[in-house]
Structures are given as structure tokens and as C-alpha cells.
Amino acid sequence: MDCNGVITYCNPNHAKIFGYSPEEMVGRSMLDLIAHDADRERTRRLLAELVRDRPTPWTLETQNRTKDGRVIWLRIDWNYRLNESGEVVGFVSVLTDVTARKRAEAERQAIEAQIQQSQKLESLGVLAGGIAHDFNNLLMVVLGHAEMILTDHTLSEQVRGNLADIEKAAQRASELCRQLLAYSGRGRFVIKPVDLNALIQELGRLLEVSIGKNAQVEYRLAEQILPVLADATQLRQVVLNLLTNAAEAMPASDGRITVTTACRHVEEAELEGMVLGQALEAGTYISLEVADTGCGMDPDTVARMFDPFFTTKFTGRGLGLAAVMGIVRSHNGAIACRSRRGAGTTIEVLLPALTGPYSSLSDTGPLGVRTWHGQGLVLLADDDPQVRTVSRQMLEKLGLQVIAAADGVGAVELFRARSGEFACVLLDLMMPRLSVEEVLETIRQIAPAVPVVLMSGYSDEETARRFVGHNRLWFLQKPFKIKNISNIFREFMPEATSPNAAS
């Protein structure tokens, strides 16, 4: 080719790479065969530098377009053509088709990125779950003592107000822990058939309050029922978090949020491009899409938007979208985000569609049930002395007698000595010296029918996976209140008929 990149000769093999004959290649500019503007400009600058500076021979890899429109990768090795005076009069280039190598590299990089993302999610999930578990133990002490003090009817109104504020703050902290557990995939789940459209419609007023007045919401809900097998409470959190996040991205006024639901078939290729979608199979999915006309995000922000504690808001905690991802992951779903700075954001959540017979069920329990009171001896085992103290006080408030152990070995020794006297056993899920599994196995060998309640800062979903097949087993998630203990004990212990068993 000459100094401007116009081809003056092309051998048959090189012409074949592009799908042309050698005659068709002659007279074409090499620059015109390059597929992308950036590569074309880079090559133009290279030709000028070769003529001007005459550096060592140069190698370049570019994407080029063939006669039939395909894009291929070529490695181009350049060298000079000199005249008798030693002046550059053109170039000789050798082309090598490296498309297969480039595709293999892209696939390897994609796999490595997926592995890194998976490892990041796993490590952050373990960290978040561990923080939530330990923090729930601390909140157990705060909430428990606040509740016990509030049972004192001689307190002044000011003291009661102060304690109520402590209780509210601790409850908000507990909610943060639930979001951390949701991100880690260890959130509490009651799996039932849920109609996504009905759930969104039921939220109604709560959505309006969460969004505020700076945005209008348009609902484009599918006409048919959209059944998914999910935890209704967690699904509500997904909807609320997505809409709250969209509302916070709005300008002062005139913003619009569009909520769209659909049932659609999704191919593997689309799933592979979504967060959490790489392990899912093609099939029918329920789609929840929340689109806003807000400020949008740049690619760096989109890449980090689901990380816990990452936020672009001055008052944000960075847990809303992290919790969404944790919930979606636990429901075997996937998430996609499309966003551009100044052009708004669209987040789509896919959940596997439920097929076959189903019914939408409410997960709300009966209201106005009075606190249960009973009689009997209870074995309480927890390695945290403060949790032991407040738990003992709560159980005694319900009319029970309590013997406490600080670890698994102590619990087993106490149970062996007085197994016939215990009406129930409460075990912390994380105890030193002897694991809860070993303690539970020993108790079952001695007294197979005794009720056992497992306590943990993790969720009952996490516990259920560890104790599949065990009978007479209940779960109490920390931090708990007296009414939570009461509701569980009501299931397996008779209520006391003593006049002291006040409601």
C-alpha cells in the first residue's frame, strides 16, 4: 500500500480473509476496511507516524469488516517500503486472522468477571450476615431490657417516653439487620404463592408515602395474574426499595416513575447478561420493571449499585438495593439495570413464574391475641451473659422457671441431670465447646419428645436448612420480644390456669 493506506497489491490469501478477490482489494483504502471509527483514527495516526518518524516495525490489532458484513479481528504487522534514496514510499503489511483468539479471550474474561463477582457477593454476604447476627445479639439485650422496664406500671410518663424512643431506635436498627441478612441471602422467608400484581395493588397508600410528592407513578400492570413462589414480606421490600430508590433520583418536581409487570419467556443469552442470571435456565419469568426519569447513573455507579453501604445519597445507608439483590438471589431470580447519566434508570427484576394450581395467601397472623402464660421448668443455653439475663427475665415474666447454661457442655450436663423436669429447652444456635447439633442430638437421645426452641440472629430459613427432618423444633429470631416467645410456647405448652396468669 502507499503512504495513505491505499492498497496497491494484495495476495489471494489476504483477499480471501475479507471475502474479496485480489483485484477488488487493489485501489481500496485499508482504512475503509476497519470497522470502528476509533480503530480507523488510530491506524491513520500510525501511518503518519511511520512516514514521519520511521520507528521500528509496528504491530496493530483492529476490528475489520468483511465483504458480507462480518466483523473480524486482524493482527497487522507493518513495515516500510523504501525507494533507492531511502525514502518511505509505502508499506508492506502481513495480516493474521485472530478472531478465534479474541473470542476465546473475551469468553475467558467474562467467566473471570463472573467468578470475581460471585466471590465478591459471597464474601460480602458472609460479612453482612455475620455483622447482622452479632448486632442482633446486642439488640436483643437493648430491646429486651427496654421491654422489661416498660412492664413496670409505676414509671413516670417521661421515663416511659424515653424507653419507647429506645425501643423504636432499636427496632430501626433491627430492620437494618434484616436488610443485611437479606443481602447475605440469610433473610427470613415464608414461601407461599404470591400474585405480584395483587401485592403491588395492596401496597397502595404505602407506596405513595414512600415516594413523596416529587414524582408521579404510572402503573402498567399485566392483565393476567402473575404468580410467583415467594416470601410476600420480602417481595414487598423489593417493590418499596426500588420505588424509593427511583423517587430519590428525581428532580425537585415533575418526575415520573413507571411500574410495569409482565409474564414473558426469557432466553439464556438474556439471563447471562443480567446480575445473578448466569446460573439460571431459559424459561417463563415474572418481570417487575421500575423506570424513572431521574438523573441516571454512569457506568461506574451502575457497577457498584448493589454493593452494601455504597450510596450516592447524602443521607443514604447503601442497603436498599443491596437488600433487593439478596432477596432476588434467594428467590432464584435475576436483575438487569439500564441507565445513562441524565436519561433516567430502568431496573428489571425477574422471578421464576409459578406454574400449576396456586392461590395468593396472606402472611398476616391473627390480631389481638393475648399474651400466653404458663408453668414449668425451662433450660436456657446462650453463651452471651447479657442475652441470658434478659431472656431469663422474659421467660420468668411468662410464669416459667429457668435454669441457664453458658455453653453446649453445660446444657447437656444440666439436661442429663434433670431431663424429666424440663418442659422445654431454648438453645442459642452458636455456642462454644459443643455445637448446637451435638447438644440437640444428645437431648433427643434422652428425651425425644421434649420441645426445643433454637435462638439465633440469623433467620429461620437458614436454620431450617441445617435441621431438616427434626421434629418438635421451633425457631426464635433475635431480637425477640415477650409476645414472640408467647406465640411459640402457645403451640406446645398448656396455658396456666392460675389467677396470677394475667393477660
Coordinates of C-alpha atoms in Angstrom, one line a residue:
M1 CA 0.0 0.0 0.0
D2 CA 1.1 3.6 -0.4
C3 CA 1.7 6.2 2.3
N4 CA -2.0 7.0 2.5
G5 CA -3.0 3.4 3.1
V6 CA -4.4 2.7 -0.4
I7 CA -3.8 -0.9 -1.4
T8 CA -1.5 -1.4 -4.4
Y9 CA -1.1 -5.1 -4.2
C10 CA -2.9 -7.9 -2.3
N11 CA -2.1 -11.6 -2.4
P12 CA -5.0 -14.1 -2.7
N13 CA -4.8 -15.3 0.9
H14 CA -5.2 -11.8 2.3
A15 CA -8.0 -11.0 -0.1
K16 CA -9.8 -14.2 1.0
I17 CA -9.8 -13.1 4.6
F18 CA -12.0 -10.1 3.6
G19 CA -14.1 -12.1 1.1
Y20 CA -12.9 -10.1 -1.9
S21 CA -10.8 -11.1 -4.9
P22 CA -7.2 -9.6 -5.2
E23 CA -8.4 -7.3 -8.0
E24 CA -11.3 -6.0 -5.8
M25 CA -8.8 -5.2 -3.0
V26 CA -6.5 -3.1 -5.1
G27 CA -7.4 0.6 -5.0
R28 CA -9.3 0.3 -1.7
S29 CA -8.1 2.2 1.3
M30 CA -7.0 -0.1 4.2
L31 CA -8.7 2.5 6.5
D32 CA -12.1 1.8 4.9
L33 CA -11.9 -1.9 5.8
I34 CA -11.6 -1.0 9.5
A35 CA -14.9 -1.5 11.3
H36 CA -14.8 1.2 14.1
D37 CA -14.0 4.9 14.0
A38 CA -11.6 4.7 16.9
D39 CA -9.5 2.0 15.3
R40 CA -9.6 3.8 12.0
E41 CA -8.3 7.0 13.5
R42 CA -5.6 5.1 15.5
T43 CA -4.4 3.5 12.2
R44 CA -4.4 6.8 10.4
R45 CA -2.2 8.3 13.1
L46 CA 0.1 5.3 12.9
L47 CA 0.6 5.7 9.2
A48 CA 1.5 9.3 9.6
E49 CA 4.0 8.5 12.4
L50 CA 5.6 5.7 10.3
V51 CA 6.2 8.1 7.5
R52 CA 7.4 10.9 9.7
D53 CA 9.4 9.2 12.5
R54 CA 10.2 5.8 10.9
P55 CA 10.1 3.9 14.2
T56 CA 10.7 0.2 14.5
P57 CA 8.1 -2.0 12.6
W58 CA 4.7 -1.8 14.3
T59 CA 2.0 -4.4 15.2
L60 CA -1.6 -3.4 15.5
E61 CA -4.8 -5.4 16.2
T62 CA -8.1 -3.9 14.8
Q63 CA -11.6 -5.0 14.1
N64 CA -12.3 -5.1 10.4
R65 CA -15.4 -5.6 8.3
T66 CA -15.6 -8.2 5.6
K67 CA -17.5 -8.1 2.3
D68 CA -20.5 -9.8 3.7
G69 CA -20.6 -7.5 6.8
R70 CA -19.0 -9.7 9.4
V71 CA -16.6 -8.1 11.9
I72 CA -13.3 -9.9 12.3
W73 CA -10.2 -9.3 14.4
L74 CA -6.9 -8.9 12.5
R75 CA -3.3 -8.6 13.7
I76 CA -1.5 -6.3 11.2
D77 CA 2.3 -6.3 11.2
W78 CA 3.6 -3.2 9.4
N79 CA 7.0 -2.5 7.7
Y80 CA 8.3 0.1 5.3
R81 CA 8.7 0.2 1.5
L82 CA 11.7 2.4 0.6
N83 CA 12.9 3.8 -2.7
E84 CA 16.5 4.0 -3.8
S85 CA 17.0 7.2 -1.9
G86 CA 15.8 5.6 1.3
E87 CA 12.6 7.5 1.4
V88 CA 9.3 5.9 2.6
V89 CA 7.1 5.3 -0.4
G90 CA 4.6 2.8 1.2
F91 CA 4.2 -0.1 3.5
V92 CA 4.0 -3.8 3.5
S93 CA 1.6 -5.4 5.9
V94 CA 1.1 -9.0 6.9
L95 CA -2.5 -9.9 8.1
T96 CA -3.3 -12.7 10.6
D97 CA -6.9 -13.5 11.5
V98 CA -7.0 -13.6 15.3
T99 CA -10.9 -13.6 15.7
A100 CA -10.9 -17.1 17.4
R101 CA -8.3 -16.0 19.9
K102 CA -10.1 -12.7 20.6
R103 CA -13.4 -14.5 21.2
A104 CA -11.7 -17.0 23.5
E105 CA -10.1 -14.2 25.4
A106 CA -13.5 -12.4 25.7
E107 CA -15.1 -15.6 27.0
R108 CA -12.4 -16.1 29.5
Q109 CA -12.6 -12.6 30.7
A110 CA -16.4 -12.9 31.0
I111 CA -16.0 -16.1 33.1
E112 CA -13.4 -14.5 35.3
A113 CA -15.6 -11.5 35.8
Q114 CA -18.5 -13.7 36.8
I115 CA -16.3 -15.6 39.2
Q116 CA -15.0 -12.4 40.7
Q117 CA -18.5 -11.1 41.1
S118 CA -19.7 -14.3 42.6
Q119 CA -16.8 -14.4 45.1
K120 CA -17.3 -10.7 45.9
L121 CA -21.0 -11.4 46.6
E122 CA -20.2 -14.4 48.7
S123 CA -17.6 -12.7 50.8
L124 CA -19.7 -9.6 51.3
G125 CA -22.7 -11.8 52.1
V126 CA -20.7 -13.7 54.8
L127 CA -19.5 -10.4 56.2
A128 CA -23.0 -8.8 56.2
G129 CA -24.6 -11.9 57.7
G130 CA -22.0 -12.1 60.4
I131 CA -22.5 -8.4 61.3
A132 CA -26.2 -8.8 61.4
H133 CA -26.0 -11.9 63.6
D134 CA -23.7 -10.3 66.2
F135 CA -25.6 -7.0 66.1
N136 CA -28.9 -8.8 66.6
N137 CA -27.5 -10.2 69.9
L138 CA -26.7 -6.7 71.1
L139 CA -30.2 -5.5 70.1
M140 CA -31.6 -8.5 72.0
V141 CA -30.2 -7.0 75.2
V142 CA -31.3 -3.4 74.4
L143 CA -34.9 -4.3 73.3
G144 CA -35.3 -7.0 76.0
H145 CA -34.4 -4.7 78.9
A146 CA -36.4 -1.8 77.5
E147 CA -39.5 -4.1 77.3
M148 CA -38.9 -5.5 80.8
I149 CA -38.7 -2.0 82.3
L150 CA -41.8 -0.9 80.4
T151 CA -43.8 -3.6 82.3
D152 CA -43.3 -1.5 85.5
H153 CA -46.5 0.4 85.8
T154 CA -45.0 2.8 88.4
L155 CA -42.9 4.5 85.8
S156 CA -43.5 8.2 85.0
E157 CA -44.7 9.2 81.6
Q158 CA -41.4 10.9 80.8
V159 CA -39.4 7.7 81.6
R160 CA -41.9 5.7 79.5
G161 CA -41.4 8.0 76.6
N162 CA -37.7 7.7 76.9
L163 CA -37.9 3.9 76.9
A164 CA -40.3 4.0 74.0
D165 CA -37.8 6.0 72.0
I166 CA -35.0 3.5 72.9
E167 CA -37.3 0.7 71.7
K168 CA -38.1 2.5 68.4
A169 CA -34.4 3.2 67.7
A170 CA -33.5 -0.4 68.4
Q171 CA -36.3 -1.7 66.2
R172 CA -35.0 0.5 63.3
A173 CA -31.5 -1.0 63.9
S174 CA -33.1 -4.4 63.8
E175 CA -34.6 -3.5 60.4
L176 CA -31.1 -2.6 59.1
C177 CA -30.0 -6.1 60.3
R178 CA -32.8 -7.7 58.4
Q179 CA -31.7 -5.8 55.3
L180 CA -28.1 -7.1 55.8
L181 CA -29.5 -10.6 56.2
A182 CA -31.5 -10.2 53.0
Y183 CA -28.3 -9.2 51.2
S184 CA -26.4 -12.1 52.5
G185 CA -29.2 -14.5 51.4
R186 CA -30.0 -15.4 55.0
G187 CA -33.2 -13.3 55.4
R188 CA -36.3 -14.7 56.9
F189 CA -38.6 -16.3 54.4
V190 CA -42.2 -17.7 54.4
I191 CA -42.5 -19.1 50.9
K192 CA -46.0 -19.1 49.5
P193 CA -47.7 -18.5 46.1
V194 CA -48.0 -14.7 45.6
D195 CA -49.6 -12.7 42.9
L196 CA -47.2 -9.9 42.1
N197 CA -49.9 -7.6 40.7
A198 CA -52.1 -8.1 43.8
L199 CA -49.2 -7.4 46.1
I200 CA -48.4 -4.1 44.3
Q201 CA -52.0 -3.0 44.4
E202 CA -52.2 -3.9 48.2
L203 CA -49.2 -1.7 48.9
G204 CA -51.2 1.3 47.6
R205 CA -51.0 4.1 50.1
L206 CA -47.7 2.9 51.5
L207 CA -46.1 3.4 48.0
E208 CA -47.5 6.9 47.8
V209 CA -46.0 7.8 51.2
S210 CA -42.6 6.3 50.3
I211 CA -42.4 8.1 47.0
G212 CA -43.5 11.6 48.2
K213 CA -44.8 14.4 46.0
N214 CA -41.8 14.9 43.7
A215 CA -42.8 12.1 41.3
Q216 CA -45.9 10.7 39.7
V217 CA -46.3 6.9 39.4
E218 CA -47.8 5.2 36.4
Y219 CA -48.8 1.5 36.8
R220 CA -48.7 -0.7 33.7
L221 CA -49.7 -4.0 35.4
A222 CA -50.3 -7.1 33.3
E223 CA -53.9 -8.1 33.0
Q224 CA -53.4 -11.7 34.0
I225 CA -52.4 -13.0 37.4
L226 CA -48.7 -13.1 37.9
P227 CA -47.9 -16.0 40.3
V228 CA -44.5 -16.5 41.9
L229 CA -43.4 -18.7 44.8
A230 CA -42.0 -16.1 47.2
D231 CA -42.0 -14.5 50.6
A232 CA -44.6 -11.8 50.4
T233 CA -42.9 -9.6 53.0
Q234 CA -39.6 -9.8 51.2
L235 CA -41.3 -9.1 47.9
R236 CA -42.9 -6.0 49.3
Q237 CA -39.5 -4.9 50.4
V238 CA -38.2 -5.3 46.8
V239 CA -41.0 -3.2 45.4
L240 CA -40.7 -0.5 48.1
N241 CA -36.9 -0.3 47.8
L242 CA -37.0 0.0 44.0
L243 CA -39.6 2.7 44.1
T244 CA -37.9 4.6 46.9
N245 CA -34.6 4.5 45.1
A246 CA -36.3 5.8 41.9
A247 CA -38.0 8.6 43.8
E248 CA -34.8 9.7 45.4
A249 CA -33.2 10.1 41.9
M250 CA -35.9 12.5 40.9
P251 CA -35.5 16.3 40.4
A252 CA -37.5 18.6 42.7
S253 CA -40.7 18.1 40.7
D254 CA -42.2 16.7 37.5
G255 CA -40.5 13.3 37.8
R256 CA -42.2 10.1 36.6
I257 CA -41.9 6.5 37.7
T258 CA -43.3 3.7 35.7
V259 CA -44.0 0.3 37.2
T260 CA -44.5 -2.4 34.7
T261 CA -45.3 -6.1 35.3
A262 CA -45.3 -8.9 32.7
C263 CA -45.0 -12.6 32.2
R264 CA -42.5 -13.5 29.5
H265 CA -40.2 -16.1 28.2
V266 CA -36.5 -15.3 28.8
E267 CA -33.7 -17.0 26.9
E268 CA -30.3 -17.9 28.4
A269 CA -28.5 -15.3 26.4
E270 CA -30.5 -12.5 28.1
L271 CA -30.1 -14.1 31.5
E272 CA -26.3 -14.3 31.1
G273 CA -26.2 -10.5 30.7
M274 CA -28.1 -9.9 34.0
V275 CA -26.9 -9.8 37.6
L276 CA -27.4 -13.3 39.2
G277 CA -28.6 -14.6 35.8
Q278 CA -25.7 -16.7 34.8
A279 CA -26.8 -19.8 36.7
L280 CA -30.5 -19.6 35.6
E281 CA -32.1 -21.6 32.8
A282 CA -34.3 -20.2 30.0
G283 CA -38.0 -20.3 30.8
T284 CA -41.0 -18.3 31.9
Y285 CA -40.3 -15.5 34.3
I286 CA -42.4 -12.8 36.0
S287 CA -41.0 -9.4 35.3
L288 CA -41.1 -6.3 37.6
E289 CA -39.7 -3.2 35.9
V290 CA -39.3 0.2 37.6
A291 CA -38.3 3.0 35.3
D292 CA -37.7 6.6 36.4
T293 CA -36.9 9.9 34.6
G294 CA -34.3 10.9 37.2
C295 CA -30.7 11.8 37.0
G296 CA -29.4 8.4 35.8
M297 CA -26.1 6.8 36.6
D298 CA -22.7 6.5 34.9
P299 CA -21.2 3.0 34.3
D300 CA -19.0 3.1 37.4
T301 CA -22.0 3.7 39.6
V302 CA -24.1 1.0 37.9
A303 CA -21.2 -1.5 38.5
R304 CA -21.4 -0.8 42.3
M305 CA -25.1 0.0 42.8
F306 CA -25.8 -3.4 44.5
D307 CA -22.8 -3.3 46.9
P308 CA -23.8 -2.9 50.5
F309 CA -23.0 0.5 52.0
F310 CA -22.4 2.1 48.6
T311 CA -24.6 5.1 48.1
T312 CA -24.6 8.4 46.2
K313 CA -27.1 10.0 48.5
F314 CA -26.0 12.3 51.3
T315 CA -28.5 10.6 53.8
G316 CA -28.4 7.1 52.4
R317 CA -27.1 4.0 54.1
G318 CA -26.4 2.0 50.9
L319 CA -28.5 -1.0 51.9
G320 CA -31.7 -0.7 49.8
L321 CA -30.5 -2.1 46.5
A322 CA -28.1 -4.5 48.3
A323 CA -31.2 -5.9 50.1
V324 CA -33.0 -6.2 46.8
M325 CA -30.2 -8.2 45.3
G326 CA -30.1 -10.5 48.3
I327 CA -33.8 -11.2 48.2
V328 CA -33.8 -11.8 44.4
R329 CA -30.8 -14.1 44.8
S330 CA -32.6 -16.1 47.5
H331 CA -35.7 -16.4 45.2
N332 CA -33.5 -17.7 42.2
G333 CA -34.1 -14.6 40.2
A334 CA -32.1 -12.1 38.3
I335 CA -31.7 -8.3 37.9
A336 CA -30.9 -6.0 35.0
C337 CA -30.2 -2.3 35.1
R338 CA -30.2 0.1 32.2
S339 CA -29.1 3.7 33.0
R340 CA -27.4 6.7 31.5
R341 CA -26.4 9.9 33.1
G342 CA -29.2 12.4 32.5
A343 CA -31.5 9.9 30.9
G344 CA -33.0 8.0 33.9
T345 CA -32.8 4.4 35.1
T346 CA -34.7 1.2 34.5
I347 CA -34.3 -1.7 36.8
E348 CA -35.9 -5.1 36.0
V349 CA -36.3 -8.0 38.4
L350 CA -37.1 -11.4 37.0
L351 CA -38.5 -14.2 39.2
P352 CA -39.4 -17.7 38.1
A353 CA -43.1 -17.9 37.2
L354 CA -45.2 -20.4 39.3
T355 CA -47.0 -22.9 37.2
G356 CA -49.8 -25.2 38.2
P357 CA -52.5 -24.7 40.8
Y358 CA -51.9 -21.9 43.2
S359 CA -53.6 -19.3 45.5
S360 CA -52.5 -16.0 46.8
L361 CA -52.2 -16.2 50.5
S362 CA -51.9 -13.6 53.2
D363 CA -49.0 -13.9 55.6
T364 CA -50.6 -11.8 58.4
G365 CA -51.4 -13.5 61.6
P366 CA -54.3 -13.1 64.0
L367 CA -54.6 -9.7 65.7
G368 CA -55.4 -9.1 69.4
V369 CA -54.3 -12.5 70.7
R370 CA -53.4 -12.0 74.4
T371 CA -50.0 -13.0 75.8
W372 CA -49.7 -16.6 76.8
H373 CA -48.6 -17.5 80.4
G374 CA -47.6 -20.9 81.5
Q375 CA -45.8 -23.0 84.2
G376 CA -42.8 -25.3 84.1
L377 CA -39.1 -25.6 84.1
V378 CA -37.1 -24.3 81.1
L379 CA -33.5 -24.9 80.2
L380 CA -31.9 -21.8 78.6
A381 CA -28.5 -22.0 76.9
D382 CA -26.7 -19.0 75.5
D383 CA -23.0 -18.0 75.7
D384 CA -23.8 -14.3 75.9
P385 CA -24.4 -13.5 79.6
Q386 CA -26.4 -10.3 78.9
V387 CA -28.7 -12.2 76.5
R388 CA -29.1 -15.0 79.1
T389 CA -30.1 -12.4 81.7
V390 CA -32.7 -10.7 79.7
S391 CA -34.1 -13.9 78.2
R392 CA -34.4 -15.4 81.7
Q393 CA -36.4 -12.3 82.8
M394 CA -38.7 -12.6 79.8
L395 CA -39.4 -16.3 80.4
E396 CA -40.0 -15.7 84.1
K397 CA -42.4 -12.9 83.2
L398 CA -44.4 -15.6 81.4
G399 CA -44.6 -17.6 84.6
L400 CA -41.8 -20.1 83.8
Q401 CA -38.9 -21.2 85.9
V402 CA -35.5 -21.0 84.3
I403 CA -32.2 -22.8 84.6
A404 CA -29.4 -21.3 82.4
A405 CA -26.2 -22.7 80.8
A406 CA -23.4 -20.7 79.3
D407 CA -22.4 -23.3 76.6
G408 CA -23.3 -26.6 75.0
V409 CA -21.4 -28.8 77.5
G410 CA -23.2 -27.1 80.4
A411 CA -26.6 -27.5 78.7
V412 CA -26.0 -31.2 78.2
E413 CA -24.9 -31.7 81.8
L414 CA -28.0 -29.9 83.1
F415 CA -30.3 -31.8 80.9
R416 CA -28.8 -35.2 81.8
A417 CA -29.2 -34.4 85.5
R418 CA -32.8 -33.2 85.3
S419 CA -34.2 -34.3 82.0
G420 CA -37.5 -35.4 83.4
E421 CA -38.3 -32.0 84.8
F422 CA -37.8 -29.8 81.7
A423 CA -40.9 -28.7 79.8
C424 CA -38.8 -27.0 77.1
V425 CA -35.3 -26.3 76.0
L426 CA -34.1 -23.0 74.4
L427 CA -30.7 -23.2 72.6
D428 CA -28.6 -20.5 71.0
L429 CA -27.5 -21.5 67.5
M430 CA -23.9 -20.5 68.1
M431 CA -22.4 -21.9 71.3
P432 CA -18.8 -22.8 72.3
R433 CA -17.4 -26.2 73.5
L434 CA -20.2 -28.2 71.9
S435 CA -22.2 -27.4 68.8
V436 CA -25.9 -27.0 68.8
E437 CA -26.2 -30.0 66.6
E438 CA -24.4 -32.2 69.1
V439 CA -26.5 -30.7 72.0
L440 CA -29.7 -31.3 70.1
E441 CA -28.7 -34.9 69.3
T442 CA -28.0 -35.7 72.9
I443 CA -31.3 -34.2 74.1
R444 CA -33.2 -36.2 71.5
Q445 CA -31.5 -39.4 72.7
I446 CA -32.5 -38.7 76.3
A447 CA -36.0 -37.2 75.7
P448 CA -37.1 -37.4 72.1
A449 CA -40.4 -35.6 72.6
V450 CA -39.2 -32.5 74.6
P451 CA -39.8 -29.3 72.6
V452 CA -36.6 -27.4 71.6
V453 CA -36.5 -23.7 70.5
L454 CA -33.5 -22.6 68.6
M455 CA -32.5 -18.9 69.0
S456 CA -30.3 -17.0 66.5
G457 CA -29.5 -13.7 65.0
Y458 CA -29.8 -15.4 61.6
S459 CA -33.2 -16.4 60.1
D460 CA -35.4 -19.4 60.4
E461 CA -34.8 -20.1 56.7
E462 CA -31.1 -20.5 57.5
T463 CA -31.9 -22.7 60.5
A464 CA -34.4 -24.8 58.5
R465 CA -31.6 -25.8 56.1
R466 CA -29.4 -27.1 58.9
F467 CA -32.1 -29.0 60.8
V468 CA -34.2 -30.6 58.0
G469 CA -36.0 -33.7 59.4
H470 CA -36.1 -32.7 63.0
N471 CA -39.4 -32.8 64.8
R472 CA -40.6 -30.8 67.9
L473 CA -38.3 -28.0 66.8
W474 CA -39.1 -24.3 66.8
F475 CA -37.2 -21.1 65.9
L476 CA -37.0 -17.7 67.6
Q477 CA -35.1 -15.0 65.7
K478 CA -33.2 -12.4 67.7
P479 CA -34.0 -9.8 68.8
F480 CA -37.3 -11.1 70.1
K481 CA -39.9 -9.8 72.5
I482 CA -42.1 -11.4 75.1
K483 CA -45.0 -11.8 72.7
N484 CA -42.7 -13.7 70.2
I485 CA -41.9 -16.2 73.0
S486 CA -45.5 -16.4 74.0
N487 CA -46.7 -17.2 70.4
I488 CA -44.2 -20.1 70.1
F489 CA -44.9 -21.6 73.6
R490 CA -48.6 -21.5 73.0
E491 CA -48.1 -24.1 70.3
F492 CA -46.8 -26.9 72.6
M493 CA -47.4 -25.9 76.3
P494 CA -50.7 -25.6 78.0
E495 CA -51.6 -22.2 79.4
A496 CA -51.6 -21.7 83.1
T497 CA -55.0 -21.5 84.8
S498 CA -53.5 -19.8 87.9
P499 CA -55.1 -16.5 88.8
N500 CA -51.6 -15.0 88.5
A501 CA -51.6 -15.7 84.8
A502 CA -52.7 -12.2 83.9
S503 CA -53.1 -11.2 80.3

